[in-house]
Short mmCIF file of C-alpha atoms and ligand atoms in Angstrom, two decimals:
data_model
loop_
_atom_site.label_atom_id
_atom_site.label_comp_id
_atom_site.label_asym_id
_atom_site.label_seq_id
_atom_site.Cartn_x
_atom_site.Cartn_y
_atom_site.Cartn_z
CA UNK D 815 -35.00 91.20 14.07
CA UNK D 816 -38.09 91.49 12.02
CA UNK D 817 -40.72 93.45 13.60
CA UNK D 818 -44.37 94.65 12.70
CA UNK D 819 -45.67 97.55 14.34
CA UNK D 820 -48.87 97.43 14.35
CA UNK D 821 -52.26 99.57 15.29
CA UNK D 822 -54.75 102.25 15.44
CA UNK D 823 -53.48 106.08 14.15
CA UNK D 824 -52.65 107.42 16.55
CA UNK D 825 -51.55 104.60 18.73
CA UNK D 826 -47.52 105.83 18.78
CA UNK D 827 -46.25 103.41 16.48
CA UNK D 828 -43.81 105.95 14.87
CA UNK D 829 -42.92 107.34 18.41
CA UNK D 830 -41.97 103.84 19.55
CA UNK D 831 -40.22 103.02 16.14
CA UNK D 832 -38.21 105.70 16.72
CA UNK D 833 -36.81 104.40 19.68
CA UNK D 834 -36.55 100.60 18.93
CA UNK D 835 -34.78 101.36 15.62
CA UNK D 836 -31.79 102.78 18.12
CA UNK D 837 -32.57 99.87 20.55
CA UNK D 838 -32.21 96.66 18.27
CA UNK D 839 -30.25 98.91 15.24
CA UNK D 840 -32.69 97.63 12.39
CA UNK D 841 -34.48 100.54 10.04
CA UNK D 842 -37.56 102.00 10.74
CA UNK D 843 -40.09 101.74 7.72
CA UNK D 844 -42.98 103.81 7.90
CA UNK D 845 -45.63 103.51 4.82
CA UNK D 846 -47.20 106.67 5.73
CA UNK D 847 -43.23 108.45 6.11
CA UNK D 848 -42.30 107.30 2.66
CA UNK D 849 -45.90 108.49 1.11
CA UNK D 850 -45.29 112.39 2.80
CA UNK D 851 -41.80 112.18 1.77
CA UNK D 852 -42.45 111.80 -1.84
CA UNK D 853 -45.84 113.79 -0.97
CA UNK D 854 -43.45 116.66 -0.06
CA UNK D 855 -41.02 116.26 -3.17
CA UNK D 856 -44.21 116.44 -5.87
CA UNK D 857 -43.21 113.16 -7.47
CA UNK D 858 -45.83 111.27 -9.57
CA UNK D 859 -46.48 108.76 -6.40
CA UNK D 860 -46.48 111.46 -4.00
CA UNK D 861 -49.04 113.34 -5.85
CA UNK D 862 -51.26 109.89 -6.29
CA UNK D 863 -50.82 109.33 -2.25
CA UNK D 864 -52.09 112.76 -1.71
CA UNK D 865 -55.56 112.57 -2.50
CA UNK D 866 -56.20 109.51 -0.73
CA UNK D 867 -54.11 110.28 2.18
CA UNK D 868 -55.69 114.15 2.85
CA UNK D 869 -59.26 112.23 2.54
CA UNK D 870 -58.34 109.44 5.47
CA UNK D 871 -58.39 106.99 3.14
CA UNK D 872 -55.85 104.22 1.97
CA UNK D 873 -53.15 104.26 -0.99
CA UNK D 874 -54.15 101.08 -3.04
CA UNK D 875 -52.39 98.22 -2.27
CA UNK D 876 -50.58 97.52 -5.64
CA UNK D 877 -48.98 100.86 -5.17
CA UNK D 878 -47.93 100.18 -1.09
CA UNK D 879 -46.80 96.36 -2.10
CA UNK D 880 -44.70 98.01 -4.64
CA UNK D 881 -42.70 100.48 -2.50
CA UNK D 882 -42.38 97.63 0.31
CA UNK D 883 -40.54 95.13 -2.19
CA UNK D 884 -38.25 97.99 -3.24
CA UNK D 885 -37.49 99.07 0.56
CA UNK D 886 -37.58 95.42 1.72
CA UNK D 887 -34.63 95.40 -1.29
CA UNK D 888 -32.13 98.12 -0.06
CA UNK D 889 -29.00 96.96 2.04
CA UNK D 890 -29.85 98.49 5.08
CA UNK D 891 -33.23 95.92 4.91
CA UNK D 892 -30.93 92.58 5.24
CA UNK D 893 -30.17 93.52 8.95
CA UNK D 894 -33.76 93.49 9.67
CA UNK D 895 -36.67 95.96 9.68
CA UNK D 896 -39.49 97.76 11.79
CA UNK D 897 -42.53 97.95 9.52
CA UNK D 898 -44.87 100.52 10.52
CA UNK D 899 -47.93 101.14 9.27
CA UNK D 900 -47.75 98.07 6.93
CA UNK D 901 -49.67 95.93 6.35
CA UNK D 902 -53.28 97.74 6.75
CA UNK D 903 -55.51 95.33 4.34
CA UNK D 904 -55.75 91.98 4.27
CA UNK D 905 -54.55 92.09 0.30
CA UNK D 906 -51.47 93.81 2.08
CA UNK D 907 -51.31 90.86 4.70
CA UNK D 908 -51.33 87.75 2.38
CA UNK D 909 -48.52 90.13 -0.22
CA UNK D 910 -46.59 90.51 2.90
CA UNK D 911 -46.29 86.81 4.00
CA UNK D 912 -45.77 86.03 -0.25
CA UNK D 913 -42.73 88.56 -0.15
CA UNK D 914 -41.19 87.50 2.81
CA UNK D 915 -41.29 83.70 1.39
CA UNK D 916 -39.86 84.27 -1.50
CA UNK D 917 -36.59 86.93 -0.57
CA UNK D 918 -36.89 84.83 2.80
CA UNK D 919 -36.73 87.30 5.21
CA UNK D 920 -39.18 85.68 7.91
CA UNK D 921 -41.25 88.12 10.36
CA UNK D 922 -40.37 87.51 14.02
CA UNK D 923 -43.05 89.53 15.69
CA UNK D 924 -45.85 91.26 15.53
CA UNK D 925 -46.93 94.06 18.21
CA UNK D 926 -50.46 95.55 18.36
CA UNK D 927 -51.12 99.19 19.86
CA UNK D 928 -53.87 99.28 21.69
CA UNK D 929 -55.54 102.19 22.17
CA UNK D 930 -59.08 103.74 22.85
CA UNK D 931 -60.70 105.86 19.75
CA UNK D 932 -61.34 108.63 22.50
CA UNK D 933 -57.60 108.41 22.81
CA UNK D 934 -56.37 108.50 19.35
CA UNK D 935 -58.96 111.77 18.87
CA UNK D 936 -57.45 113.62 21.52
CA UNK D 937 -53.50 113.02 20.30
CA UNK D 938 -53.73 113.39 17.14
CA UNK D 939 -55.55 116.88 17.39
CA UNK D 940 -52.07 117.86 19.47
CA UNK D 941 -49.79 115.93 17.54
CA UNK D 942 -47.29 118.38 16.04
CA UNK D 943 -44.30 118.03 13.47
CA UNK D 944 -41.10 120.21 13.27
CA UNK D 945 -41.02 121.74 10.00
CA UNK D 946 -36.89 121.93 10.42
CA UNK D 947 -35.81 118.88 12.35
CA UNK D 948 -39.48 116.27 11.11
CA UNK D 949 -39.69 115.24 15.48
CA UNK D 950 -42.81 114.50 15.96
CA UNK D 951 -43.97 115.86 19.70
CA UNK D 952 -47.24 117.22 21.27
CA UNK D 953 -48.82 120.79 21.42
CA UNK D 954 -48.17 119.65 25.57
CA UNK D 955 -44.68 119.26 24.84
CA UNK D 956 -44.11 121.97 23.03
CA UNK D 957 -44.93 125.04 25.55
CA UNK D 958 -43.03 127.82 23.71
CA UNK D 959 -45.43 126.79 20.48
CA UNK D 960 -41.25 125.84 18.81
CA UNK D 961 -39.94 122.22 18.36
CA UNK D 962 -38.36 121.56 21.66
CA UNK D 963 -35.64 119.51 19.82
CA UNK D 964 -34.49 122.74 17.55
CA UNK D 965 -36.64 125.51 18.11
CA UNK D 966 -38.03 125.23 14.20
CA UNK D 967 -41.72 125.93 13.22
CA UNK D 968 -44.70 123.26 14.05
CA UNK D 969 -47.19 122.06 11.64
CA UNK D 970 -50.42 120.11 11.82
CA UNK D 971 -50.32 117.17 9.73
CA UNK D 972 -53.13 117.34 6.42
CA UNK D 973 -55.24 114.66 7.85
CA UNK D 974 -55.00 115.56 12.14
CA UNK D 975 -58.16 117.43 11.33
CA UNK D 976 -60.81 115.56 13.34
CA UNK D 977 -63.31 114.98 10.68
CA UNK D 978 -60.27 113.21 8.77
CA UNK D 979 -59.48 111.52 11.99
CA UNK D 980 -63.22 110.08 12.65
CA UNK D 981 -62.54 109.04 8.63
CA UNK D 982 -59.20 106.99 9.22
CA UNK D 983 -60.78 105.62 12.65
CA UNK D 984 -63.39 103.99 10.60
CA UNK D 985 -60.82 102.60 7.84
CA UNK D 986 -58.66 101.43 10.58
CA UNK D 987 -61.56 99.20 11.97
CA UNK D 988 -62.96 98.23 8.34
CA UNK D 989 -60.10 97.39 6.53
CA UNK D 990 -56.98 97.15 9.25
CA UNK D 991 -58.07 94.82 12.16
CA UNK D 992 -59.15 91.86 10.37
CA UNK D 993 -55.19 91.76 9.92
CA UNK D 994 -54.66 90.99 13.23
CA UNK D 995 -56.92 88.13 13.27
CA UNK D 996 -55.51 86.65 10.03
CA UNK D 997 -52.30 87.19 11.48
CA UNK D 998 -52.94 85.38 14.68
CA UNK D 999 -53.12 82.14 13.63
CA UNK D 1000 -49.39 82.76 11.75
CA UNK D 1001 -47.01 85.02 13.54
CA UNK D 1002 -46.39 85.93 17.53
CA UNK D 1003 -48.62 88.78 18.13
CA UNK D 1004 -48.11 90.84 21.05
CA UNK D 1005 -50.99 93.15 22.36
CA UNK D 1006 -49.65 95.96 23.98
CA UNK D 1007 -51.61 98.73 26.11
CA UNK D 1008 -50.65 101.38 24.41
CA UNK D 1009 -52.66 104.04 26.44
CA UNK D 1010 -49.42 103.95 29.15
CA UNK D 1011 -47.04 106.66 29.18
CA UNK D 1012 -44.64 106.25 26.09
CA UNK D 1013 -41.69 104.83 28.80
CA UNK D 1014 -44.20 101.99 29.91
CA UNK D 1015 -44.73 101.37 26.13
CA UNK D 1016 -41.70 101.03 25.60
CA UNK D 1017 -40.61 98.86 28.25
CA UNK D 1018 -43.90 96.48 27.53
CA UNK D 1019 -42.52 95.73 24.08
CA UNK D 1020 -38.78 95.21 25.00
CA UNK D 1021 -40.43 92.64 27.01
CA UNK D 1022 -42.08 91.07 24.47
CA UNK D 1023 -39.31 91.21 21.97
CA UNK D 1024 -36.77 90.21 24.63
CA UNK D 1025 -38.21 86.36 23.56
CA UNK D 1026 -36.60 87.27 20.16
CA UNK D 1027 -33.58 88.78 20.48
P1 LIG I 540 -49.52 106.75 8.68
O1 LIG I 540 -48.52 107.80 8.60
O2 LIG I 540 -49.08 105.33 8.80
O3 LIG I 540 -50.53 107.15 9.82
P2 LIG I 540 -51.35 106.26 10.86
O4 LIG I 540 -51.21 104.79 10.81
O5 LIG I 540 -52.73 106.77 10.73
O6 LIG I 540 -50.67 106.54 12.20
P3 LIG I 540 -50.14 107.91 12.73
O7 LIG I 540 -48.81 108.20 12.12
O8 LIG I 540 -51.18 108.97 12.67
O9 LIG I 540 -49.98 107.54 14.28
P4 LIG I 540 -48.85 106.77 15.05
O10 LIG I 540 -49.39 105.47 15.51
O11 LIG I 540 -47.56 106.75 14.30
O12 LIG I 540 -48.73 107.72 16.33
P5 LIG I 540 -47.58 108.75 16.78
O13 LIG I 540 -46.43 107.97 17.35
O14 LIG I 540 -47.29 109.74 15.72
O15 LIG I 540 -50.46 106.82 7.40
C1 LIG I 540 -50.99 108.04 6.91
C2 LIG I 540 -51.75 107.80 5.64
O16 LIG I 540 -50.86 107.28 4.62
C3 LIG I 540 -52.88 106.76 5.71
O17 LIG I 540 -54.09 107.32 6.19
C4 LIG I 540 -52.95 106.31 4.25
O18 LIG I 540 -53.64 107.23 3.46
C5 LIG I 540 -51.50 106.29 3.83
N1 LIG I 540 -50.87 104.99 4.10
C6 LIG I 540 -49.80 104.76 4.93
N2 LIG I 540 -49.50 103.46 4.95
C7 LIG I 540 -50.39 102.84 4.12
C8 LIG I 540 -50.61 101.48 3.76
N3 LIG I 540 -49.87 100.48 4.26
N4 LIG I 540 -51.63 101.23 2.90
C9 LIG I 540 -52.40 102.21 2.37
N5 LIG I 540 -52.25 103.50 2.69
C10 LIG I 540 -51.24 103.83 3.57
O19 LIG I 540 -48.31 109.46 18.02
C11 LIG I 540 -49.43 110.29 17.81
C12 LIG I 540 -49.40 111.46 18.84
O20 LIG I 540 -49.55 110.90 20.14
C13 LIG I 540 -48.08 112.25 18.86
O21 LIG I 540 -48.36 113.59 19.15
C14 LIG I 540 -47.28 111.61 20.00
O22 LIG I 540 -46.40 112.54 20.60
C15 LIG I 540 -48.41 111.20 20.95
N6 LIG I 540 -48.12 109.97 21.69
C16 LIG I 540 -47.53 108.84 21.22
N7 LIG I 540 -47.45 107.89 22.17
C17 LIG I 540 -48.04 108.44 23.29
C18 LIG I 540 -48.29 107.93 24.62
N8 LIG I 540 -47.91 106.71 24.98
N9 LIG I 540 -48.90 108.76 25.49
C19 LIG I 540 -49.28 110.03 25.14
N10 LIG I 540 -49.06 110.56 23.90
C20 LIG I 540 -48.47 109.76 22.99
MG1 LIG I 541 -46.96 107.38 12.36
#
């Protein structure tokens, strides 16, 4: 299965990924997780990312359709893939649907987040990642102020900070949802209310993908 994950920060697309990747077995491909990764490491891309990523704004596309055509490349990628985060712009779109024609690897689905800015505000400024273990959970999840998974340290991500937040609300509606609407006409979409409790999510997209299994 081919799946796009699509939607607002802060909508839980990496906290569903990381459930339908054990679900339907296919790898979970997260833009923004390969960016910190290399962001982390202090490679040349990783320190380009950086400075657009801290500011709330996006990576330029050249550099993003690159690092998809590699990943869309590795074995693991023939079984299928959960894109997440991809494509944000509509140059991102229209290099998506060129890619996929030409190593023909056709998209399935598509599956939009939906979820209130209000929201999105209010989880990211909780949103916490383990420093030992990389689970993402919630300051309300995390009583003892440790990763419940394994205990190790929690750190607010570079760009959680709300004025960065307001700034990657803004590029989301500028640049991101015209996607959708491009997107419409080409692939099933889903829209999923993504303001339910992450089960409910969950069991609103199995639905949806059930049609595609
Ligand atoms: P990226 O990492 O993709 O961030 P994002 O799209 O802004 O989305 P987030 O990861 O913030 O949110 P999410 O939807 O994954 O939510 P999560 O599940 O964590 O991108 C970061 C940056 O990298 C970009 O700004 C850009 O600079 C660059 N970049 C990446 N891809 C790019 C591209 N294609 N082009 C150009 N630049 C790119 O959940 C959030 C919180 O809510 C968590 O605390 C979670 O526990 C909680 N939560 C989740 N679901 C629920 C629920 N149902 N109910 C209650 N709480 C919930
Ligand atoms: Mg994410």
């Amino acid at each position: 299965m081919r799946v796009m994950l699509l939607g607002a920060p802060g909508s839980g697309k990496g906290t569903q990924a990381a459930v339908l990747k054990g679900l339907y077995g296919i790898p979970h491909i997260s833009t923004g997780d390969i960016l910190r990764a290399e962001l982390a490491r202090g490679t040349e891309l990783g320190k380009k990312a950086g400075s657009y990523m801290n500011g709330g704004g996006l990576v330029p596309d050249d550099v993003i359709l690159e690092l998809i055509e590699t990943r869309l490349g590795e074995p693991d990628a023939r079984r299928g893939w959960l894109l997440d985060g991809f494509p944000r712009t509509l140059v991102q779109a229209h290099g998506l649907v060129e890619l996929t024609d030409r190593i023909g690897q056709a998209v399935d689905a598509g599956l939009i987040l939906h979820v209130d800015p209000e929201v999105v505000v209010q989880r990211l400024s909780g949103r916490r990642g383990c420093g030992k273990c990389q689970k993402v959970t919630n300051v309300a999840e995390a009583v003892s102020g440790a990763c419940p998974n394994c205990g190790g340290p929690l750190v607010l991500r570079e760009d959680d900070r709300p004025e960065v937040v307001r700034t990657r609300i803004q590029v989301f509606e500028q640049q991101t949802r015209p996607v959708f609407e491009l997107f419409r006409g080409r692939y099933a979409l889903y829209d999923i209310d993504a303001s339910k409790t992450p089960e409910q999510v969950t069991e609103a997209i199995r639905k949806a993908l059930g049609k595609h299994e």
